[in-house]
PDB file of C-alpha atoms in Angstrom:
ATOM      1  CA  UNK A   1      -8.078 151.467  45.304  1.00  0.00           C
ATOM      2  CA  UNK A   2      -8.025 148.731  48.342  1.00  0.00           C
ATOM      3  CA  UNK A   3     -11.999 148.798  48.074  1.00  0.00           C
ATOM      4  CA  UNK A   4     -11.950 148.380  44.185  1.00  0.00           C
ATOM      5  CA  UNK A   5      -9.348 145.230  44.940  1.00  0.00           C
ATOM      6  CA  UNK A   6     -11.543 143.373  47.111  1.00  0.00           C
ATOM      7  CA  UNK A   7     -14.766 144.160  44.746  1.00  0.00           C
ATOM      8  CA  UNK A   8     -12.698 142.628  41.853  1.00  0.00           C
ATOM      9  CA  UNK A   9     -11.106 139.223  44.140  1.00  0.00           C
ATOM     10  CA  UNK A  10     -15.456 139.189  45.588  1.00  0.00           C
ATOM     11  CA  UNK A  11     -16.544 139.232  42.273  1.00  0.00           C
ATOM     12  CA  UNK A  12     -14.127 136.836  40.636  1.00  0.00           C
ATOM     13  CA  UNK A  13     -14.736 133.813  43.545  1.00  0.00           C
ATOM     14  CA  UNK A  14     -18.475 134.566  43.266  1.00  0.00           C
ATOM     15  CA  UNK A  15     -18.544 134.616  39.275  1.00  0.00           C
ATOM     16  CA  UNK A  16     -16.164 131.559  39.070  1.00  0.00           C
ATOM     17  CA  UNK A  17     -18.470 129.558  41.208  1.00  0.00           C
ATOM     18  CA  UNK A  18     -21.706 130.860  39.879  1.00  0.00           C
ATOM     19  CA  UNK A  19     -20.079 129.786  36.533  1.00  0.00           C
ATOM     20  CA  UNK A  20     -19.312 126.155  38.362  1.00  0.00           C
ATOM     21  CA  UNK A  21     -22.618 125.032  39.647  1.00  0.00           C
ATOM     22  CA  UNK A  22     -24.783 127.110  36.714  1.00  0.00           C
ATOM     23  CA  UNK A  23     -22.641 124.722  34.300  1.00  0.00           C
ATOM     24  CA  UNK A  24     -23.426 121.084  36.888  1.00  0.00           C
ATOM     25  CA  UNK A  25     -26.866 122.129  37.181  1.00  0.00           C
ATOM     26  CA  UNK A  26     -27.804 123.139  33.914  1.00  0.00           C
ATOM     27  CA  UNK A  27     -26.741 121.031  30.893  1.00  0.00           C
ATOM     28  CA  UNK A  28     -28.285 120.314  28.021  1.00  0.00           C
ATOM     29  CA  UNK A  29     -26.705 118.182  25.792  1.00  0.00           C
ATOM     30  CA  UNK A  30     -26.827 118.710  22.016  1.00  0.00           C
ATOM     31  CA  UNK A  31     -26.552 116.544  18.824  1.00  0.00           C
ATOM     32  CA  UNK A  32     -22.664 116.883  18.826  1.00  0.00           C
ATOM     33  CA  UNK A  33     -20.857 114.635  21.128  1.00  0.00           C
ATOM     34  CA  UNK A  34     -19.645 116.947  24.295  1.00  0.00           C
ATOM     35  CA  UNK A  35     -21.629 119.743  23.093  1.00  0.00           C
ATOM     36  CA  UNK A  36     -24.497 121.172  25.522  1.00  0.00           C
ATOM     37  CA  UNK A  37     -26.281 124.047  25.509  1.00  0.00           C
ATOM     38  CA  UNK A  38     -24.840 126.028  28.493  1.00  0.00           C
ATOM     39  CA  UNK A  39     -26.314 129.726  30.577  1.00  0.00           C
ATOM     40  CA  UNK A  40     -23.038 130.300  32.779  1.00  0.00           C
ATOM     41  CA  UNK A  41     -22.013 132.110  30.152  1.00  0.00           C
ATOM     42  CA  UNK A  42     -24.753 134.782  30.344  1.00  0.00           C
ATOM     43  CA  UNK A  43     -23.930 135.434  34.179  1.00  0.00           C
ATOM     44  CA  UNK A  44     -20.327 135.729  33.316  1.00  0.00           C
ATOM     45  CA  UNK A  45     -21.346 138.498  30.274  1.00  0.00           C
ATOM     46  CA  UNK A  46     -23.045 140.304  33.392  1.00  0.00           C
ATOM     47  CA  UNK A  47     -20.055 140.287  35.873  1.00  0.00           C
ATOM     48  CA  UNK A  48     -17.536 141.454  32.798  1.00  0.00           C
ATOM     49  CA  UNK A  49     -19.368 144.278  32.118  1.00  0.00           C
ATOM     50  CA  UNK A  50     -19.899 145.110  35.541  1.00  0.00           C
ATOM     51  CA  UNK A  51     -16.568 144.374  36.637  1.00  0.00           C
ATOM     52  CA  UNK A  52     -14.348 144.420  33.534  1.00  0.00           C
ATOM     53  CA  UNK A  53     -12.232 142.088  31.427  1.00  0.00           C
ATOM     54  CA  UNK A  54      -9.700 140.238  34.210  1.00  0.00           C
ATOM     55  CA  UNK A  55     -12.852 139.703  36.110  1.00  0.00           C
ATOM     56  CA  UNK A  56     -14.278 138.261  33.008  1.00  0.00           C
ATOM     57  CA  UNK A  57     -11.714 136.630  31.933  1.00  0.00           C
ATOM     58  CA  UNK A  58     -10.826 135.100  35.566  1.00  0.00           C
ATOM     59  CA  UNK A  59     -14.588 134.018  35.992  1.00  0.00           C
ATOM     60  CA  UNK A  60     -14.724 131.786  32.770  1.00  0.00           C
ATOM     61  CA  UNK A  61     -11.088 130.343  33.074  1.00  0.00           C
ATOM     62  CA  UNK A  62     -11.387 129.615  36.884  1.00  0.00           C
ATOM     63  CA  UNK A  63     -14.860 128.563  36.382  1.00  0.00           C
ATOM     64  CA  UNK A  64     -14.691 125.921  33.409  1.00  0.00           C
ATOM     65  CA  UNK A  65     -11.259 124.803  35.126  1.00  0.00           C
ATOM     66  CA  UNK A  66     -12.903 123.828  38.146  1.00  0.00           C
ATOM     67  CA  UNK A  67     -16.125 122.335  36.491  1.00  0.00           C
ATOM     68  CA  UNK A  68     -14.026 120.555  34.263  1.00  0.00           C
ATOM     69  CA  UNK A  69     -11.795 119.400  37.257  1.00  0.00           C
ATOM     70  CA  UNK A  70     -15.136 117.972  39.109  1.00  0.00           C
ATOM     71  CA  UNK A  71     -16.449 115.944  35.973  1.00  0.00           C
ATOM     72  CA  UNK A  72     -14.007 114.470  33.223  1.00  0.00           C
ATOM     73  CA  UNK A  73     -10.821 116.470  33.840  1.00  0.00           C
ATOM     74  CA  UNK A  74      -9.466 119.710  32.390  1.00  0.00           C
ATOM     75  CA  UNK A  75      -9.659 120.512  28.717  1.00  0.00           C
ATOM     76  CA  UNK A  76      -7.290 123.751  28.446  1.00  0.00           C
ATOM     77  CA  UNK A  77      -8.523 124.572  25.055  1.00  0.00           C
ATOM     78  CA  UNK A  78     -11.839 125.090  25.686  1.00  0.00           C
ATOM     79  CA  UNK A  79     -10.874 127.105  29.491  1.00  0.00           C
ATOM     80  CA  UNK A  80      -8.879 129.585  28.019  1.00  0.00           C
ATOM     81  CA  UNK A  81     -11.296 130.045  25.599  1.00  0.00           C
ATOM     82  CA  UNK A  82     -13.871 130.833  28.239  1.00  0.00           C
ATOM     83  CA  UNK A  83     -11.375 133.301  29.533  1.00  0.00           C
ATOM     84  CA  UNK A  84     -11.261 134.518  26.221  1.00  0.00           C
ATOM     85  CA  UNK A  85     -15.234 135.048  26.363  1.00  0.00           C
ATOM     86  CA  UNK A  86     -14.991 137.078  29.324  1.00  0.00           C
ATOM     87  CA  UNK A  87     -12.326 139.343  28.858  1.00  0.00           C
ATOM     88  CA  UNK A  88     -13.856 140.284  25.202  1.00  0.00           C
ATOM     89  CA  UNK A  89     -17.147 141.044  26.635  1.00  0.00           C
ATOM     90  CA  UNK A  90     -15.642 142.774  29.584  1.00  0.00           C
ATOM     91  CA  UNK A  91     -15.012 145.284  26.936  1.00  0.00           C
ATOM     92  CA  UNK A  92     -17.719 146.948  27.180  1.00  0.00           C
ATOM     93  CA  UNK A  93     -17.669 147.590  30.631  1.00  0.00           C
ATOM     94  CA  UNK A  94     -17.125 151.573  30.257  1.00  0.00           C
ATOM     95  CA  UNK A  95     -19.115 151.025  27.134  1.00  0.00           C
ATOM     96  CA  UNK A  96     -22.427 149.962  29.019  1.00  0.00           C
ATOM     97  CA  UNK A  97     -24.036 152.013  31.226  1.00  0.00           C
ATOM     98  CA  UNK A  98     -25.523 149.522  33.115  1.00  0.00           C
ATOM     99  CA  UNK A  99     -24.795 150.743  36.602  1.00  0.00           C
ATOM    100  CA  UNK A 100     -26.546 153.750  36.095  1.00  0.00           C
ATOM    101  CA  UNK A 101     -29.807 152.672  35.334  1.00  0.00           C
ATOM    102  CA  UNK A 102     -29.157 152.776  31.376  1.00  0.00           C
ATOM    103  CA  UNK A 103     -29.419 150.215  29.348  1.00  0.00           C
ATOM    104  CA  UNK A 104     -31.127 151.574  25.621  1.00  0.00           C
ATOM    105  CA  UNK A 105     -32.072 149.260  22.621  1.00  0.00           C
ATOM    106  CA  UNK A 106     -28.599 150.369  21.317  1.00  0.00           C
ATOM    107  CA  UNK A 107     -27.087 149.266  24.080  1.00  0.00           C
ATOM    108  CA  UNK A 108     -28.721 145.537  24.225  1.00  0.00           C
ATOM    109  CA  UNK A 109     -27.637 145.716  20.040  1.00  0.00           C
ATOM    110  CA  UNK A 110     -23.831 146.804  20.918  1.00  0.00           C
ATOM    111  CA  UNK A 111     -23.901 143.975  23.372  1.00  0.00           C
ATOM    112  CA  UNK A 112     -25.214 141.297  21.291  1.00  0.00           C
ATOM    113  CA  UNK A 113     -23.100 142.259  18.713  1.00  0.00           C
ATOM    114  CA  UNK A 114     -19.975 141.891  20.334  1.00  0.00           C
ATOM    115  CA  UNK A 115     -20.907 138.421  22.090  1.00  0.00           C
ATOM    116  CA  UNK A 116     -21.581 136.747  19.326  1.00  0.00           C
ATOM    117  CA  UNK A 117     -18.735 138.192  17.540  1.00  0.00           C
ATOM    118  CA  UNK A 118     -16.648 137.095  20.802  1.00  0.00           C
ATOM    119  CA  UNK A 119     -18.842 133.353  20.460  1.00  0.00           C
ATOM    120  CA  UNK A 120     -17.448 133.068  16.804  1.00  0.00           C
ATOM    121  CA  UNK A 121     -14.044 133.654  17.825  1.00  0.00           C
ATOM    122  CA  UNK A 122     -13.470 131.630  21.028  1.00  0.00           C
ATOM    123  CA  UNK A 123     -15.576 128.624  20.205  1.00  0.00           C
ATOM    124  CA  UNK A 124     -15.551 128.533  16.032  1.00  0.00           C
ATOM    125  CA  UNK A 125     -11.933 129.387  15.811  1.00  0.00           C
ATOM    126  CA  UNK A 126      -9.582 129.535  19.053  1.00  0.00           C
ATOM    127  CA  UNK A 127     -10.920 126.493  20.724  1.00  0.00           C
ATOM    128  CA  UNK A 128     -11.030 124.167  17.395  1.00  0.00           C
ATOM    129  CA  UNK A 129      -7.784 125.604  16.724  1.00  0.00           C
ATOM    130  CA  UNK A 130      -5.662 124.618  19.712  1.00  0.00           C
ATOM    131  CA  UNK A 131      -7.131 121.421  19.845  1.00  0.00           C
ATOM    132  CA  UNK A 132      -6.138 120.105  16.976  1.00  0.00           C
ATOM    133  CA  UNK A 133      -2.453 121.313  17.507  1.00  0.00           C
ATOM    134  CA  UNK A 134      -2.687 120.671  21.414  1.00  0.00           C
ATOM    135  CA  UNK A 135      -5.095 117.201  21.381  1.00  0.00           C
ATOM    136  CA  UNK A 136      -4.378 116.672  17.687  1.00  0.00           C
ATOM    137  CA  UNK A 137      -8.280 116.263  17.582  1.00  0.00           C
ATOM    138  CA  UNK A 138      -9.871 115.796  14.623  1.00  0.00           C
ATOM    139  CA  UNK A 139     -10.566 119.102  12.398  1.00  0.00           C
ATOM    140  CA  UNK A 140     -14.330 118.187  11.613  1.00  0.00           C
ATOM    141  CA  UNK A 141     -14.944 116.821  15.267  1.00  0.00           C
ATOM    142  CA  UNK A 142     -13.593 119.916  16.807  1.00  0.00           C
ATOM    143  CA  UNK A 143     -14.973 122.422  14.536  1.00  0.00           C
ATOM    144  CA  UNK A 144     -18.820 120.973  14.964  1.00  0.00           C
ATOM    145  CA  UNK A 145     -17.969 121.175  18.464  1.00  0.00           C
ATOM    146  CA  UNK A 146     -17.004 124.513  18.076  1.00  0.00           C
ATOM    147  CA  UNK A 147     -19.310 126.027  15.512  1.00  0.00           C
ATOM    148  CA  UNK A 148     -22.626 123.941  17.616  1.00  0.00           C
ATOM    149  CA  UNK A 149     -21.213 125.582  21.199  1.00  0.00           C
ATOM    150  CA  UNK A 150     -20.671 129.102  19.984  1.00  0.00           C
ATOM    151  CA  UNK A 151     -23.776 129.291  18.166  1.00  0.00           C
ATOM    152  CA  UNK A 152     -25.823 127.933  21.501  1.00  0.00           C
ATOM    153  CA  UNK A 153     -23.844 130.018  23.642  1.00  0.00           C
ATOM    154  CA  UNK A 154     -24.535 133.126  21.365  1.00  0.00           C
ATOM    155  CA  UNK A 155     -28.324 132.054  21.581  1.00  0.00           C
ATOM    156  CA  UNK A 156     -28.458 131.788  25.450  1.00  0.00           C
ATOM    157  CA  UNK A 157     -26.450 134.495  26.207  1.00  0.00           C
ATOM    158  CA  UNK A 158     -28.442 136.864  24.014  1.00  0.00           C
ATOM    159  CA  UNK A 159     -31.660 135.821  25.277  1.00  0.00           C
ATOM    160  CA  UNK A 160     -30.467 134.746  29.236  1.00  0.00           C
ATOM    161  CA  UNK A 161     -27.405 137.868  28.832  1.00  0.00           C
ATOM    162  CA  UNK A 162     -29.664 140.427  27.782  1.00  0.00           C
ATOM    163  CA  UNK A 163     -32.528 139.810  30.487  1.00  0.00           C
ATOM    164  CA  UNK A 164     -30.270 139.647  33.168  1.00  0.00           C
ATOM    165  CA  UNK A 165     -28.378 143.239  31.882  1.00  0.00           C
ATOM    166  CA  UNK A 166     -32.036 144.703  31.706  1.00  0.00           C
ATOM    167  CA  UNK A 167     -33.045 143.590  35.011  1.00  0.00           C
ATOM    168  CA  UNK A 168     -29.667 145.083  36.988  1.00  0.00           C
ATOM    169  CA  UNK A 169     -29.849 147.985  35.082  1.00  0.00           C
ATOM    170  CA  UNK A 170     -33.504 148.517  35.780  1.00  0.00           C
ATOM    171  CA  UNK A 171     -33.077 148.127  39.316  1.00  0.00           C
ATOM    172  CA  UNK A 172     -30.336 150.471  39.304  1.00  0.00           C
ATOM    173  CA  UNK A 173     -31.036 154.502  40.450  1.00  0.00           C
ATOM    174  CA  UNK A 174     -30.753 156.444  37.313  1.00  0.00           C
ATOM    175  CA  UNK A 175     -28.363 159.867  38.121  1.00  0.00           C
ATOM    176  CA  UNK A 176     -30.825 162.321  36.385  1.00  0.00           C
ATOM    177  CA  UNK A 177     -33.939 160.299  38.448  1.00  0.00           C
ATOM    178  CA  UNK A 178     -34.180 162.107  41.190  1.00  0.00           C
ATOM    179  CA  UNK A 179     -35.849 166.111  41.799  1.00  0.00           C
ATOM    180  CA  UNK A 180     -35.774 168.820  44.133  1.00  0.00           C
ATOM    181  CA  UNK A 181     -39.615 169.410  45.100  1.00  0.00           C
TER     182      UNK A 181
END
């Protein structure tokens, strides 16, 4: 159990800053005001399956707090709902196979499926949400925000998410790989 702690506390500081200088160094801004196109989110879909939903939730909520905190200041909304992104794709963590070499064209569907279903929620309903009643943004800013973000993030994630699943699990030893000559 002490082992599995320490794996979980590694995994979170290394995700959350992953997540921080991924976000600083690659940024591509979009057509809607605040809005870029973003790949943290792909290595934080990695680390919640491999590591489950806290860690995936911690990693996107720590993360985006302290990138936020190091450019133009926190936006709670939008850090929870990075937490939120996390901890619904750290879901499938006993789901995936991943660890064991496996990783099928069901598998990259099933995943795929469920981020963009978790994209929709976080960024084209949570996030607008809350900032209107939080912020009291506007409704049509915050929901192009919203709907522009969690349809890039679903894009980069299923392209950037799904290589970086295939790879780990290819380099992974399969159970059933090995023989007895």
């Amino acid at each position: 159990m002490k082992n599995n702690s320490i794996k979980t506390v590694v995994a979170t500081g290394i995700g959350a800053a992953l997540f921080v200088v991924i976000s600083l160094v690659i940024n591509i801004p979009t057509f809607v005001p605040n809005t870029s196109i973003q790949l943290q989110y792909a290595v934080q879909s990695l680390l919640a399956i491999l590591f489950g939903p806290i860690v995936g939730f911690l990693i996107g909520f720590i993360g985006h707090a302290v990138k936020d905190s190091l450019t133009y200041g926190p936006w709670w909304t939008w850090i929870f709902a990075s937490g939120l992104f996390g901890l619904m794709v750290g879901i499938l963590k006993n789901r995936l196979r991943i660890s064991q070499g496996i990783f099928t064209t069901k598998d990259i569907i099933t995943f795929n499926g469920v981020q963009i279903v978790a994209n929709i929620i976080v960024w084209g309903v949570i996030a607008p949400i809350l900032d209107i009643i939080i912020y009291h943004e506007a409704p049509n800013k915050v929901l192009a925000q919203g709907l522009v973000a969690g349809a890039a993030n679903a894009v980069t994630v299923a392209i950037a998410g799904t290589i970086l699943l295939a790879v780990y699990a290819k380099r992974q030893v399969q159970s059933n790989s090995l023989s007895k000559d």
